[in-house]
Structure formats: structure tokens, C-alpha cells
mmCIF file of C-alpha atoms and ligand atoms in Angstrom:
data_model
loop_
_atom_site.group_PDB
_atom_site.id
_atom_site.type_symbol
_atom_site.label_atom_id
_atom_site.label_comp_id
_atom_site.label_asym_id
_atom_site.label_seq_id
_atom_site.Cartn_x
_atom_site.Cartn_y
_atom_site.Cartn_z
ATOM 1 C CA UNK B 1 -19.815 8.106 -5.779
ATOM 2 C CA UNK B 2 -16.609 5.653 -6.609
ATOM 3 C CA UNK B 3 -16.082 3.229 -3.874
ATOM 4 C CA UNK B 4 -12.448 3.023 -2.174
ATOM 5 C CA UNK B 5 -11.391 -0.774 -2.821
ATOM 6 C CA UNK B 6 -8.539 -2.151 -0.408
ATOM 7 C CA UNK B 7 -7.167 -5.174 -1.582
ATOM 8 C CA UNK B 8 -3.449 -7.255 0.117
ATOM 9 C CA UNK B 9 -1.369 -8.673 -2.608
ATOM 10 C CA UNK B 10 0.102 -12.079 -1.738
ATOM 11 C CA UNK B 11 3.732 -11.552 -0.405
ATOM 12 C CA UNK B 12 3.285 -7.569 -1.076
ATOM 13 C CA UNK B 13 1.602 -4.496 -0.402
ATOM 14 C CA UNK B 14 -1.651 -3.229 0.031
ATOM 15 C CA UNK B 15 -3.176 -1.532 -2.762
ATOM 16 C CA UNK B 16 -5.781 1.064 -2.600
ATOM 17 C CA UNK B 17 -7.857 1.980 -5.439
ATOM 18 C CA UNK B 18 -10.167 5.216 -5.375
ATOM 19 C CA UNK B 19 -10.515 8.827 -4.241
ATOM 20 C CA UNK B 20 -8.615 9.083 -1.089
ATOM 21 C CA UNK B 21 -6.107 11.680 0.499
ATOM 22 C CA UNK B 22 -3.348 9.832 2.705
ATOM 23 C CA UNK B 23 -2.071 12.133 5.453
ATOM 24 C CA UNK B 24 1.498 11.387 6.776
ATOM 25 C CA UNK B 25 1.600 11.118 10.523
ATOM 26 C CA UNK B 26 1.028 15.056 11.192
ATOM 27 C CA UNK B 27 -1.994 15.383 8.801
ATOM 28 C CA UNK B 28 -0.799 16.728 6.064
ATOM 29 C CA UNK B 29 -1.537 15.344 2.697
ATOM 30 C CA UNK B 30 0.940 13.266 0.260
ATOM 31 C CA UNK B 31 0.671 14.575 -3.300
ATOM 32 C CA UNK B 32 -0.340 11.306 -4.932
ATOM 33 C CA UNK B 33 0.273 12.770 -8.383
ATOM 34 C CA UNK B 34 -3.556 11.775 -9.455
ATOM 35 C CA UNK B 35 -2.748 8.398 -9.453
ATOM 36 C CA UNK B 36 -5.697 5.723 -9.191
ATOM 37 C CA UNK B 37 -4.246 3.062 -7.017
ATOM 38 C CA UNK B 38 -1.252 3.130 -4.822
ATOM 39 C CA UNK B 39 0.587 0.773 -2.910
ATOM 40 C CA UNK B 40 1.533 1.150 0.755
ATOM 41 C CA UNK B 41 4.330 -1.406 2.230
ATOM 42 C CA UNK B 42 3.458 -3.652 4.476
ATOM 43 C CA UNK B 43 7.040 -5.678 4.845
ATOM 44 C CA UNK B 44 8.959 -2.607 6.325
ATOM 45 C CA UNK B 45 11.830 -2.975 4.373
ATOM 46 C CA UNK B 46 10.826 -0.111 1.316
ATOM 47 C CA UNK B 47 13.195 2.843 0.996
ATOM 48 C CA UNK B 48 10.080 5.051 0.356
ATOM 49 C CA UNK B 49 7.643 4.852 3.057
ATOM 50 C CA UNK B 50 4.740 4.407 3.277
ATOM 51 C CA UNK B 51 5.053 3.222 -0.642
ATOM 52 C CA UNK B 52 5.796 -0.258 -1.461
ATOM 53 C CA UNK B 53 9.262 0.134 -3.593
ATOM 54 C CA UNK B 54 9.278 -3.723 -5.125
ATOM 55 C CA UNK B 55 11.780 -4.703 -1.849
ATOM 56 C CA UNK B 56 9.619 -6.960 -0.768
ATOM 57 C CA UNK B 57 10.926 -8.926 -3.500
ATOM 58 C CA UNK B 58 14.033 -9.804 -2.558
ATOM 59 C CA UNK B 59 13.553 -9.541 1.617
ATOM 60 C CA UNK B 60 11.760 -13.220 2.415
ATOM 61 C CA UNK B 61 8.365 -11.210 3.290
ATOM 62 C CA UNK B 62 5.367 -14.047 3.264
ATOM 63 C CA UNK B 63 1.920 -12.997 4.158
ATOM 64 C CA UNK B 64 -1.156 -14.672 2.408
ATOM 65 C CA UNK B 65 -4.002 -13.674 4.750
ATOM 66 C CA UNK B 66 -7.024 -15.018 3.154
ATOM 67 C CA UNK B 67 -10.841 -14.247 4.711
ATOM 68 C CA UNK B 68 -12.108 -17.375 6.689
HETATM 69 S S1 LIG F 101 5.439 -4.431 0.454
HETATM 70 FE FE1 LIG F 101 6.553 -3.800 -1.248
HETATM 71 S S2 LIG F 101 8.332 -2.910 -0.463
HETATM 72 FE FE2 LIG F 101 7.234 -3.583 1.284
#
């Protein structure tokens, strides 16, 4: 069994290595094109949500949440 790993990139997304399905807010499953990892937003300001896009490049986002 391969283990899901979640991991928050400093000043970017969240990316999520493993087998999993993402379901859009009614359920039904994005086609994730057998891809490994993906990359889900997390300043807001992609044009291709839920999918980080690079913007948060070039929008000011800071977040470096470490584990205490
Ligand atoms: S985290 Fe990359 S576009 Fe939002």
C-alpha cells in the first residue's frame, strides 16, 4: 500500500503525492491525468482552481508554517 504524503511548499501550494481521487465540490472526480503529485493553491489567486498555476509568484503570498 503507497502512503499519501502532504507536504506545504514555502510561499506556495500544497503538494500531494500518492493514490488519491480529488472530488470537486459535488463529488465528482477531477481527471488527474495519472499524475503522481499535484499541487492545489493555497494563495487564491490561480486561474485554475483548485491547481496551483505558478501565480503565487508574482501576488506577495507568504506562508511558512513550520510544525512546533
Ligand atoms: S499557490 Fe500557486 S497559484 Fe496559488
Amino acid at each position: 500500500m503507497s502512503d499519501v504524503k502532504v507536504n506545504l511548499r514555502p510561499n506556495g501550494p500544497i503538494l500531494i503525492s500518492g493514490p488519491i481521487t480529488l472530488n470537486d465540490t459535488q463529488g465528482n472526480a477531477y481527471d488527474l491525468g495519472g499524475k503522481e503529485t499535484i499541487a492545489l493553491c493555497r494563495c487564491g489567486e490561480t486561474k485554475n482552481k483548485p491547481f496551483c498555476d505558478g501565480s503565487h509568484n508574482g501576488c506577495g503570498f507568504e506562508s511558512q508554517e513550520v510544525v512546533e
